[in-house]
Coordinates of C-alpha atoms in Angstrom, one line a residue:
Chain A
M13 CA 73.1 92.0 117.0
R14 CA 73.3 95.7 117.2
D15 CA 75.3 97.4 114.4
F16 CA 77.6 99.9 115.9
Y17 CA 79.3 100.7 112.6
V18 CA 76.6 101.5 110.2
S19 CA 77.8 102.2 106.7
R20 CA 76.4 102.6 103.2
R21 CA 72.9 103.4 104.5
D22 CA 70.8 106.4 103.8
R23 CA 72.9 109.0 105.5
A24 CA 75.9 111.2 104.9
A25 CA 79.5 110.2 105.5
A26 CA 80.5 110.2 109.2
L27 CA 83.4 109.5 111.4
I28 CA 82.6 107.1 114.3
A29 CA 85.0 106.5 117.1
R30 CA 86.3 103.0 117.4
R31 CA 84.8 101.0 120.3
E32 CA 87.2 98.2 120.6
P33 CA 90.8 98.1 121.8
V34 CA 93.6 97.9 119.1
V35 CA 95.7 95.4 121.1
Y36 CA 93.7 92.9 123.1
E37 CA 94.8 91.3 126.4
G38 CA 95.2 87.6 127.1
G39 CA 96.6 86.0 123.9
E40 CA 98.8 83.0 124.3
Y41 CA 102.0 83.1 122.3
A42 CA 105.6 82.0 122.5
D43 CA 107.0 84.9 120.6
G44 CA 105.5 88.2 119.7
L45 CA 106.3 91.9 119.3
S46 CA 108.5 93.7 121.9
P47 CA 106.5 96.1 124.1
D48 CA 107.9 99.0 122.1
R49 CA 106.8 97.6 118.8
L50 CA 103.5 96.6 120.2
Q51 CA 102.9 100.2 121.3
Q52 CA 103.9 101.4 117.9
Y53 CA 101.4 99.1 116.4
E54 CA 98.7 100.3 118.8
Q55 CA 99.5 103.9 118.1
N56 CA 99.8 103.8 114.3
G57 CA 97.6 100.9 113.4
F58 CA 100.4 99.1 111.6
I59 CA 104.0 98.0 112.0
V60 CA 106.6 96.9 109.5
L61 CA 108.9 94.0 110.4
E62 CA 112.0 93.7 108.3
N63 CA 113.7 90.4 107.4
V64 CA 111.1 88.1 108.9
F65 CA 111.8 85.7 106.1
D66 CA 115.2 85.1 104.4
A67 CA 115.9 85.0 100.7
D68 CA 115.4 81.2 100.4
E69 CA 112.1 81.3 102.2
V70 CA 110.9 84.2 100.1
S71 CA 111.8 82.6 96.8
I72 CA 109.9 79.4 97.7
L73 CA 106.8 81.5 98.3
R74 CA 107.3 83.7 95.3
E75 CA 107.8 80.7 93.0
E76 CA 104.7 79.1 94.3
V77 CA 102.7 82.3 93.6
E78 CA 104.2 82.6 90.1
A79 CA 103.4 78.9 89.4
M80 CA 99.8 79.4 90.6
S81 CA 99.4 82.5 88.4
R82 CA 100.3 80.5 85.3
D83 CA 98.3 77.4 86.2
P84 CA 95.3 77.2 83.9
D85 CA 93.3 75.3 86.6
I86 CA 93.9 78.1 89.1
R87 CA 93.2 80.7 86.5
A88 CA 89.8 79.1 85.8
R89 CA 88.7 79.1 89.4
P90 CA 86.5 81.8 91.0
E91 CA 89.4 82.5 93.4
A92 CA 91.3 84.1 90.4
V93 CA 90.3 87.7 90.1
R94 CA 91.3 89.6 87.0
E95 CA 92.2 93.3 86.4
R96 CA 89.5 95.4 84.8
G97 CA 89.6 95.1 81.0
G98 CA 92.0 92.3 80.6
E99 CA 93.1 88.8 81.5
A100 CA 95.9 89.9 83.8
L101 CA 95.4 88.4 87.3
R102 CA 94.9 90.9 90.1
S103 CA 94.5 88.5 93.0
I104 CA 94.2 84.8 93.8
F105 CA 92.1 84.2 96.9
R106 CA 92.3 81.4 99.4
V107 CA 96.0 80.7 98.7
H108 CA 96.4 79.4 102.3
E109 CA 94.4 76.3 101.1
L110 CA 95.3 76.2 97.4
G111 CA 99.1 76.4 97.8
K112 CA 101.4 73.9 99.5
H113 CA 103.9 76.3 101.1
L114 CA 101.4 79.0 101.3
A115 CA 99.3 76.7 103.4
E116 CA 102.0 76.6 106.1
L117 CA 102.6 80.3 106.1
P118 CA 99.8 81.5 108.4
R119 CA 100.8 78.8 111.0
N120 CA 104.4 80.1 111.0
P121 CA 104.9 81.2 114.6
R122 CA 106.7 84.3 113.4
L123 CA 103.4 85.5 112.1
L124 CA 100.9 83.5 114.1
D125 CA 102.3 84.6 117.5
V126 CA 102.1 88.2 116.5
A127 CA 98.5 87.8 115.4
R128 CA 97.5 86.0 118.7
Q129 CA 99.3 88.6 120.7
I130 CA 97.5 91.5 119.1
L131 CA 94.1 89.9 119.1
G132 CA 94.5 88.3 122.5
S133 CA 93.0 85.0 121.6
E134 CA 93.2 82.1 119.3
V135 CA 92.8 83.0 115.6
Y136 CA 91.8 81.7 112.2
I137 CA 92.2 82.9 108.6
H138 CA 89.3 85.0 107.6
Q139 CA 90.7 85.6 104.1
S140 CA 93.9 85.1 102.2
R141 CA 95.1 86.1 98.8
A142 CA 98.1 86.6 96.7
N143 CA 98.0 90.2 95.4
I144 CA 99.7 90.3 92.0
K145 CA 100.8 93.6 90.7
P146 CA 102.7 93.0 87.5
G147 CA 105.1 95.5 86.1
F148 CA 103.4 98.2 83.8
R149 CA 100.0 96.7 84.3
G150 CA 99.2 96.4 88.0
K151 CA 96.3 98.7 88.9
E152 CA 95.8 100.8 92.0
F153 CA 93.8 100.0 95.1
Y154 CA 92.1 103.2 96.3
W155 CA 91.8 104.1 100.0
H156 CA 89.7 101.8 102.1
S157 CA 89.3 100.2 105.4
D158 CA 89.1 96.4 105.1
F159 CA 86.9 96.2 108.2
E160 CA 84.2 98.4 106.5
T161 CA 83.8 95.8 103.8
W162 CA 84.1 92.8 106.1
H163 CA 81.6 94.3 108.5
V164 CA 79.0 95.3 105.9
E165 CA 79.4 92.6 103.4
D166 CA 80.5 89.7 105.5
G167 CA 79.0 90.4 109.0
M168 CA 82.3 90.7 110.9
P169 CA 81.1 92.0 114.2
A170 CA 84.0 93.9 115.7
M171 CA 87.4 95.3 115.0
R172 CA 89.3 92.3 116.2
A173 CA 91.2 91.2 113.1
V174 CA 94.7 91.9 111.8
S175 CA 96.0 91.9 108.3
C176 CA 99.4 90.5 107.5
S177 CA 101.2 91.3 104.2
V178 CA 104.3 89.3 103.4
L179 CA 106.4 91.0 100.8
L180 CA 107.7 88.8 98.0
N181 CA 109.3 91.5 96.0
D182 CA 111.2 94.7 96.7
N183 CA 108.6 97.4 97.4
N184 CA 109.9 100.7 96.1
T185 CA 108.6 104.2 95.1
C186 CA 107.8 103.1 91.6
N187 CA 106.0 99.8 91.9
G188 CA 103.0 100.9 93.9
P189 CA 103.9 100.2 97.6
L190 CA 101.4 100.0 100.3
M191 CA 100.5 103.4 101.8
L192 CA 98.8 103.8 105.2
I193 CA 97.3 106.6 107.2
P194 CA 98.8 106.3 110.7
G195 CA 96.1 106.5 113.4
S196 CA 93.2 106.1 111.0
H197 CA 92.3 102.8 112.7
R198 CA 90.8 104.8 115.6
Q199 CA 87.9 106.1 113.5
F200 CA 85.4 104.3 111.5
V201 CA 84.6 106.1 108.2
A202 CA 80.9 105.4 107.5
C203 CA 80.6 105.5 103.7
V204 CA 77.9 106.7 101.4
G205 CA 76.0 104.6 98.9
E206 CA 74.1 101.3 99.0
T207 CA 75.7 98.0 98.2
P208 CA 74.5 96.2 95.1
E209 CA 74.0 92.4 95.2
D210 CA 77.1 90.5 94.2
N211 CA 79.1 93.7 94.6
Y212 CA 82.2 91.6 95.2
L213 CA 82.4 90.5 91.6
K214 CA 83.1 94.1 90.7
S215 CA 84.6 95.5 93.9
L216 CA 87.5 93.1 94.0
R217 CA 88.6 94.5 90.7
K218 CA 87.8 98.1 91.5
Q219 CA 86.2 99.3 94.7
E220 CA 83.5 101.9 94.1
I221 CA 81.3 101.2 97.0
G222 CA 82.6 101.5 100.6
V223 CA 85.0 104.2 99.6
P224 CA 85.7 106.8 102.2
D225 CA 84.7 110.4 101.3
E226 CA 87.5 112.9 100.5
C227 CA 86.6 115.1 103.5
S228 CA 87.2 112.2 106.0
L229 CA 90.4 111.2 104.3
R230 CA 91.6 114.7 104.4
L231 CA 90.8 115.0 108.1
L232 CA 92.5 111.8 109.0
S233 CA 95.6 112.4 107.0
E234 CA 95.9 116.1 107.6
D235 CA 98.3 115.8 110.6
A236 CA 99.3 112.2 110.4
G237 CA 100.2 112.2 106.7
V238 CA 100.6 109.1 104.7
T239 CA 103.3 106.5 105.2
P240 CA 104.5 104.5 102.2
V241 CA 106.1 101.1 103.1
I242 CA 109.4 100.9 101.2
A243 CA 110.8 97.6 102.2
S244 CA 112.7 94.5 100.9
P245 CA 111.4 91.0 100.2
G246 CA 110.8 89.0 103.3
S247 CA 109.5 92.0 105.2
V248 CA 106.1 91.8 106.8
I249 CA 103.5 94.4 107.4
F250 CA 100.9 93.9 110.1
F251 CA 98.0 96.3 110.0
D252 CA 94.8 96.7 111.9
C253 CA 91.6 95.7 110.0
N254 CA 90.4 99.3 110.2
T255 CA 93.6 101.1 109.1
L256 CA 93.0 103.1 105.9
H257 CA 95.4 102.0 103.2
S258 CA 95.8 102.2 99.4
S259 CA 98.4 101.6 96.8
A260 CA 99.1 103.2 93.4
A261 CA 99.3 101.4 90.1
N262 CA 102.6 99.7 89.2
L263 CA 104.1 101.7 86.4
S264 CA 107.6 100.2 87.0
P265 CA 109.0 97.1 85.2
W266 CA 109.2 95.3 88.5
P267 CA 106.4 93.1 89.8
R268 CA 105.0 93.7 93.3
N269 CA 103.6 90.5 94.6
N270 CA 102.7 89.9 98.1
V271 CA 100.7 87.4 100.2
F272 CA 98.0 88.9 102.2
M273 CA 96.4 87.0 105.1
V274 CA 93.8 88.2 107.6
Y275 CA 93.8 86.7 111.0
N276 CA 90.5 87.0 112.8
S277 CA 89.9 86.3 116.5
V278 CA 87.8 83.1 117.2
Q279 CA 85.8 85.4 119.4
N280 CA 84.9 87.6 116.3
M281 CA 83.4 85.0 114.0
L282 CA 81.2 86.2 111.2
V283 CA 77.4 86.6 111.8
E284 CA 74.9 87.2 109.1
P285 CA 75.8 90.3 107.0
F286 CA 74.0 93.4 108.3
H287 CA 71.1 94.8 106.3
G288 CA 70.1 91.5 104.9
M289 CA 72.8 91.0 102.2
A290 CA 73.6 87.6 101.0
P291 CA 77.0 86.4 102.4
R292 CA 79.9 86.5 100.1
P293 CA 81.5 83.2 99.0
E294 CA 83.6 81.1 101.3
H295 CA 86.8 81.8 99.4
I296 CA 86.5 85.5 100.1
A297 CA 85.2 85.3 103.7
A298 CA 85.6 82.1 105.7
R299 CA 82.3 81.3 107.5
E300 CA 81.9 77.5 107.5
H301 CA 85.4 76.3 107.0
V302 CA 87.0 77.9 110.0
Q303 CA 90.0 76.3 111.6
T304 CA 91.8 77.5 114.7
L305 CA 95.5 77.8 113.8
S306 CA 98.2 76.0 115.7
P307 CA 101.8 76.8 115.1
I308 CA 104.0 74.6 113.0
A309 CA 107.7 73.9 113.6
V310 CA 109.9 75.9 111.2
H311 CA 113.6 75.9 110.7
S312 CA 114.8 79.4 110.8
Chain B
M26 CA 110.6 116.1 54.4
R27 CA 111.6 112.6 55.0
D28 CA 110.2 111.0 58.2
F29 CA 113.0 109.3 60.0
Y30 CA 110.8 108.4 63.0
V31 CA 107.8 106.7 61.6
S32 CA 105.3 105.7 64.2
R33 CA 101.7 104.6 64.4
R34 CA 101.7 103.2 60.9
D35 CA 101.0 99.7 59.7
R36 CA 103.9 97.9 61.2
A37 CA 104.9 96.4 64.5
A38 CA 106.5 98.3 67.4
A39 CA 110.2 99.0 66.8
L40 CA 113.2 100.7 68.4
I41 CA 114.9 103.2 66.2
A42 CA 118.3 104.7 67.1
R43 CA 118.3 108.4 67.7
R44 CA 119.9 110.4 64.9
E45 CA 120.4 113.8 66.5
P46 CA 122.8 114.8 69.3
V47 CA 121.3 115.2 72.8
V48 CA 123.4 118.3 73.6
Y49 CA 123.9 120.6 70.6
E50 CA 126.9 122.9 70.0
G51 CA 126.9 126.6 69.6
G52 CA 124.1 128.0 71.9
E53 CA 124.7 131.4 73.3
Y54 CA 124.1 131.8 77.0
A55 CA 125.4 133.5 80.0
D56 CA 124.8 130.8 82.5
G57 CA 124.2 127.2 82.0
L58 CA 124.9 123.8 83.4
S59 CA 128.4 122.9 84.6
P60 CA 130.3 120.4 82.3
D61 CA 129.6 117.6 84.8
R62 CA 125.9 118.3 84.9
L63 CA 125.7 118.7 81.2
Q64 CA 127.3 115.3 80.7
Q65 CA 124.9 113.8 83.2
Y66 CA 122.0 115.3 81.2
E67 CA 123.5 113.9 78.0
Q68 CA 123.9 110.5 79.5
N69 CA 120.6 110.1 81.3
G70 CA 118.4 112.3 79.2
F71 CA 117.4 114.4 82.2
I72 CA 118.7 116.3 85.1
V73 CA 117.2 117.5 88.4
L74 CA 118.3 121.0 89.6
E75 CA 117.4 121.6 93.2
N76 CA 116.5 125.0 94.7
V77 CA 116.4 126.9 91.4
F78 CA 113.6 129.0 92.8
D79 CA 113.2 130.1 96.4
A80 CA 110.1 129.8 98.6
D81 CA 108.8 133.3 97.7
E82 CA 109.3 132.8 94.0
V83 CA 107.5 129.4 94.2
S84 CA 104.6 130.7 96.1
I85 CA 103.9 133.5 93.6
L86 CA 103.8 130.9 90.8
R87 CA 101.8 128.4 92.9
E88 CA 99.2 131.0 93.8
E89 CA 98.9 132.1 90.2
V90 CA 98.2 128.5 89.1
E91 CA 95.7 128.0 91.9
A92 CA 93.9 131.3 91.0
M93 CA 93.8 130.2 87.3
S94 CA 92.4 126.8 88.3
R95 CA 89.5 128.5 90.1
D96 CA 88.9 131.2 87.4
P97 CA 85.7 130.4 85.6
D98 CA 86.9 132.2 82.5
I99 CA 90.0 130.0 82.4
R100 CA 88.0 126.9 83.1
A101 CA 85.7 127.6 80.2
R102 CA 88.6 127.9 77.7
P103 CA 89.9 125.1 75.5
E104 CA 93.2 125.4 77.3
A105 CA 91.6 123.9 80.4
V106 CA 91.7 120.1 80.1
R107 CA 89.7 118.0 82.6
E108 CA 90.3 114.6 84.1
R109 CA 88.3 111.7 82.7
G110 CA 84.8 111.4 84.2
G111 CA 84.8 114.6 86.1
E112 CA 85.2 118.4 86.3
A113 CA 88.6 118.3 88.0
L114 CA 91.2 120.1 86.0
R115 CA 94.1 118.0 84.7
S116 CA 96.1 120.7 82.8
I117 CA 95.9 124.3 81.8
F118 CA 97.7 124.8 78.5
R119 CA 99.4 128.0 77.3
V120 CA 100.1 129.3 80.8
H121 CA 103.1 131.2 79.5
E122 CA 100.6 133.5 77.8
L123 CA 97.6 133.3 80.1
G124 CA 99.5 134.0 83.3
K125 CA 101.3 137.1 84.4
H126 CA 104.1 135.6 86.4
L127 CA 104.0 132.5 84.3
A128 CA 104.6 134.6 81.3
E129 CA 108.0 135.6 82.6
L130 CA 109.0 132.2 83.7
P131 CA 110.3 130.8 80.4
R132 CA 112.5 133.9 80.0
N133 CA 114.1 133.5 83.4
P134 CA 117.8 133.1 82.5
R135 CA 118.1 130.3 85.1
L136 CA 115.9 128.2 82.8
L137 CA 116.4 129.9 79.4
D138 CA 120.1 129.7 79.5
V139 CA 120.0 126.0 80.2
A140 CA 117.6 125.4 77.3
R141 CA 119.8 127.4 74.9
Q142 CA 122.9 125.6 76.1
I143 CA 121.3 122.2 75.5
L144 CA 119.7 123.0 72.2
G145 CA 122.7 125.0 70.9
S146 CA 120.5 127.8 69.5
E147 CA 117.9 130.4 70.2
V148 CA 114.6 128.8 71.4
Y149 CA 110.9 129.4 71.7
I150 CA 108.1 127.8 73.7
H151 CA 106.5 125.0 71.8
Q152 CA 104.0 124.2 74.5
S153 CA 103.4 125.2 78.1
R154 CA 101.0 124.0 80.7
A155 CA 100.3 123.8 84.4
N156 CA 99.9 120.1 85.3
I157 CA 97.5 119.9 88.2
K158 CA 97.4 116.7 90.2
P159 CA 95.1 117.3 93.1
G160 CA 95.3 115.1 96.2
F161 CA 93.2 111.9 96.0
R162 CA 92.0 112.7 92.5
G163 CA 95.0 113.3 90.2
K164 CA 95.2 110.6 87.6
E165 CA 98.3 108.9 86.2
F166 CA 100.2 109.7 83.0
Y167 CA 101.4 106.4 81.5
W168 CA 104.8 106.0 79.9
H169 CA 105.4 108.0 76.8
S170 CA 107.9 110.0 74.8
D171 CA 106.7 113.5 74.2
F172 CA 108.6 113.7 71.0
E173 CA 106.6 110.8 69.6
T174 CA 103.4 112.8 69.9
W175 CA 105.0 116.1 68.8
H176 CA 106.5 114.4 65.8
V177 CA 103.4 112.5 64.6
E178 CA 100.7 114.9 65.6
D179 CA 102.5 118.3 65.4
G180 CA 105.1 117.8 62.7
M181 CA 108.1 118.5 65.0
P182 CA 111.0 117.4 62.7
A183 CA 113.8 116.4 65.0
M184 CA 114.8 115.7 68.5
R185 CA 115.9 119.2 69.4
A186 CA 113.5 120.2 72.2
V187 CA 113.9 120.1 75.9
S188 CA 111.1 119.9 78.5
C189 CA 111.4 121.8 81.7
S190 CA 109.2 121.1 84.7
V191 CA 109.2 123.5 87.6
L192 CA 108.0 121.9 90.8
L193 CA 105.5 124.0 92.8
N194 CA 104.9 121.4 95.5
D195 CA 106.9 118.8 97.3
N196 CA 107.2 115.7 95.1
N197 CA 107.2 112.6 97.3
T198 CA 106.6 108.9 97.0
C199 CA 102.9 109.2 97.6
N200 CA 101.8 112.1 95.3
G201 CA 102.8 110.6 91.9
P202 CA 106.2 112.0 91.2
L203 CA 107.7 112.1 87.7
M204 CA 109.5 108.9 86.8
L205 CA 112.0 108.6 84.0
I206 CA 113.9 105.8 82.3
P207 CA 117.5 106.9 82.1
G208 CA 119.0 106.5 78.7
S209 CA 115.7 105.9 77.0
H210 CA 116.2 109.2 75.0
R211 CA 118.7 107.4 72.7
Q212 CA 116.0 105.2 71.2
F213 CA 112.8 106.1 69.5
V214 CA 110.0 103.7 70.2
A215 CA 107.8 103.5 67.2
C216 CA 104.3 102.8 68.5
V217 CA 101.5 100.6 67.1
G218 CA 98.1 102.0 66.1
E219 CA 96.8 104.7 63.8
T220 CA 95.9 108.1 65.1
P221 CA 92.2 109.1 65.0
E222 CA 91.3 112.7 64.0
D223 CA 91.2 115.1 66.9
N224 CA 93.0 112.5 69.0
Y225 CA 94.2 115.2 71.3
L226 CA 90.8 115.9 72.8
K227 CA 91.0 112.4 74.3
S228 CA 94.7 111.8 74.6
L229 CA 95.4 114.8 76.8
R230 CA 93.1 113.2 79.3
K231 CA 94.3 109.7 78.8
Q232 CA 96.9 108.6 76.3
E233 CA 95.9 105.4 74.4
I234 CA 97.6 106.1 71.1
G235 CA 101.3 106.6 70.9
V236 CA 101.9 104.3 73.9
P237 CA 105.2 102.4 73.8
D238 CA 104.8 98.6 73.9
E239 CA 105.6 96.7 77.0
C240 CA 108.5 94.8 75.3
S241 CA 110.3 98.0 74.4
L242 CA 109.7 99.5 77.8
R243 CA 111.1 96.4 79.4
L244 CA 114.2 96.4 77.2
L245 CA 114.9 100.0 77.9
S246 CA 114.3 99.8 81.7
E247 CA 115.9 96.4 82.2
D248 CA 119.3 97.7 83.1
A249 CA 118.7 101.4 83.6
G250 CA 115.7 101.0 85.9
V251 CA 113.4 103.8 86.6
T252 CA 114.3 107.0 88.4
P253 CA 111.6 108.7 90.5
V254 CA 112.2 112.4 91.1
I255 CA 111.6 113.1 94.8
A256 CA 112.3 116.8 95.2
S257 CA 111.2 119.9 96.9
P258 CA 109.3 122.9 95.6
G259 CA 111.5 125.2 93.5
S260 CA 113.4 122.3 92.0
V261 CA 113.5 122.0 88.2
I262 CA 113.7 118.9 86.0
F263 CA 115.1 119.3 82.5
F264 CA 114.4 116.3 80.3
D265 CA 115.0 115.5 76.7
C266 CA 111.9 115.5 74.4
N267 CA 112.4 111.8 73.8
T268 CA 113.1 110.6 77.3
L269 CA 110.4 108.1 78.4
H270 CA 108.5 109.3 81.5
S271 CA 105.3 108.6 83.4
S272 CA 103.8 109.4 86.8
A273 CA 101.4 107.5 89.0
A274 CA 98.0 108.8 90.2
N275 CA 98.1 111.0 93.3
L276 CA 96.5 109.0 96.1
S277 CA 98.0 111.3 98.8
P278 CA 96.2 114.3 100.3
W279 CA 98.9 116.6 98.9
P280 CA 98.5 118.3 95.5
R281 CA 101.3 117.9 93.0
N282 CA 101.2 120.9 90.7
N283 CA 104.0 121.8 88.4
V284 CA 104.6 124.1 85.4
F285 CA 105.7 122.3 82.3
M286 CA 107.3 124.2 79.5
V287 CA 108.8 122.9 76.3
Y288 CA 111.7 124.8 74.7
N289 CA 112.1 124.1 71.1
S290 CA 115.1 125.2 68.9
V291 CA 114.3 127.9 66.3
Q292 CA 116.0 125.5 63.9
N293 CA 113.4 122.8 64.6
M294 CA 110.1 124.7 63.9
L295 CA 107.1 122.6 63.1
V296 CA 106.3 121.4 59.6
E297 CA 103.1 119.9 58.4
P298 CA 102.2 116.9 60.6
F299 CA 103.3 113.7 58.9
H300 CA 100.8 111.4 57.3
G301 CA 98.4 114.2 56.4
M302 CA 96.9 114.8 59.9
A303 CA 95.3 118.1 60.7
P304 CA 97.6 120.2 62.9
R305 CA 96.6 120.4 66.6
P306 CA 95.5 123.8 67.9
E307 CA 97.9 126.6 68.6
H308 CA 97.5 126.4 72.4
I309 CA 98.9 122.8 72.3
A310 CA 101.6 123.2 69.7
A311 CA 102.8 126.7 68.8
R312 CA 103.0 127.0 65.0
E313 CA 102.1 130.6 64.0
H314 CA 102.7 132.5 67.2
V315 CA 106.3 131.7 67.7
Q316 CA 108.5 134.2 69.6
T317 CA 112.2 133.8 70.1
L318 CA 112.9 134.2 73.8
S319 CA 115.2 136.8 75.2
P320 CA 116.2 136.7 78.9
I321 CA 114.5 139.1 81.4
A322 CA 116.3 140.6 84.4
V323 CA 115.4 138.8 87.6
H324 CA 116.3 139.5 91.2
S325 CA 117.6 136.4 92.7

């Protein structure tokens, strides 16, 4: 398969125009975004939906994440990724299989239908995780495109995946909210540097490879600026797999936990990683255990 | 001199009630804060004054800071402190003597009169610096009380100093604005750990000693929360020497430069540092070159 998005090879940083659409035609769904909202997603590369889940629904999810964070069995698993220099958890991967309520979340039609609508096909979960950003301790995520990593390290062929972040806490100025560069999804930032073997063991704690250069970041954010998502629990952010995003450390006393799920199109299944890298483990990038999602009935 | 605020000695973290007033009686000044604002300062331990300087005044200061940041002579001085792991400047100390316009700034009655009013006496500059937080690169300042350091490392006897931060750029959610814990100035957080010699060479880049424990931070912020200062250039923040504050890294493309000056009461001059430490250099803590400030005439 030809690699249209070469990154981390022996060349300088570059901006490459996106080849694929942002919103695909032909997905089947009962509910989805309104035409206005869909257009907003297409234009900015993300959309924030408020009050998708009510307080009760959120607290069930939040409590499940908190219980998992304390569970010694979970903490001993490879799915549990720690912050640098400590025992504090940064992420728990594959929560859509490890959790009971979290397992139902990606099949909730309020989310699934939006993913199908955007990707124009049936979908499956490429990756899921609880991102845990405890008060005072949660560390930053520097700017990156998820697709850059998924393409280079996992062999995701095309930009036909959408990330979905379900906010379990209030996201405010002080606890490291998600920040996005509107419109950045239309350019692929080829990054400098080669990928070491087993890079993920380090990069999930602090990304140092696959980091966009400052010049590209400046170009992309010069006019568009940066949008911080200040929103309440139960809000949902959908963002394109190639939208540049980051979040600062959490210096506040308030935790900032969210559930992050990546819907990938069944027409965009992983191939062998480019440039001969070994595939990352299944809990980081679903390759073998892929299940097309069907909606579940929910009481809303 | 008896040390009422013991910190970094062989004991656990502790909260010690403040002994001194926050607002002192008897300062001479032409202009100052209104009674309402003064009360707000007393209660919260800080106050934000908007539009103290107009756009022209700000750009003169901003350009001077930028010119100093590029000046190889300045960059070679001990006053120029770099970020960890790089050549990027984090702070330039003693700007009230190194700069031309910056030298006049502390004597501007719009600032000086507020400092005199709060401290109830004549004042001098204990420390000044330009804090430079460039886009994408500026690192965080974790929670701390300035007084804790000035007391332990410089021998500042009492809580009778006020910090003044003049904003040279827009401070927004994304570029690491100052965050303060309202009311925290009424408690002294005694910190754990001994101070290594020449600690300042490291601590000005990243503070690891004199850091409040998480339990105290949680107690102090539980009800009061955390206030981020989102404000435009030309705004000024006055905050008590003991108010806990921090700021996140700057992940945005926008620089966040400010001028930080510490007014100390002439009745609170430095003594020998407690516990036999060697004094820090003059450019970090004025000890010999102390000049009582008189107001200059300004056109406003």
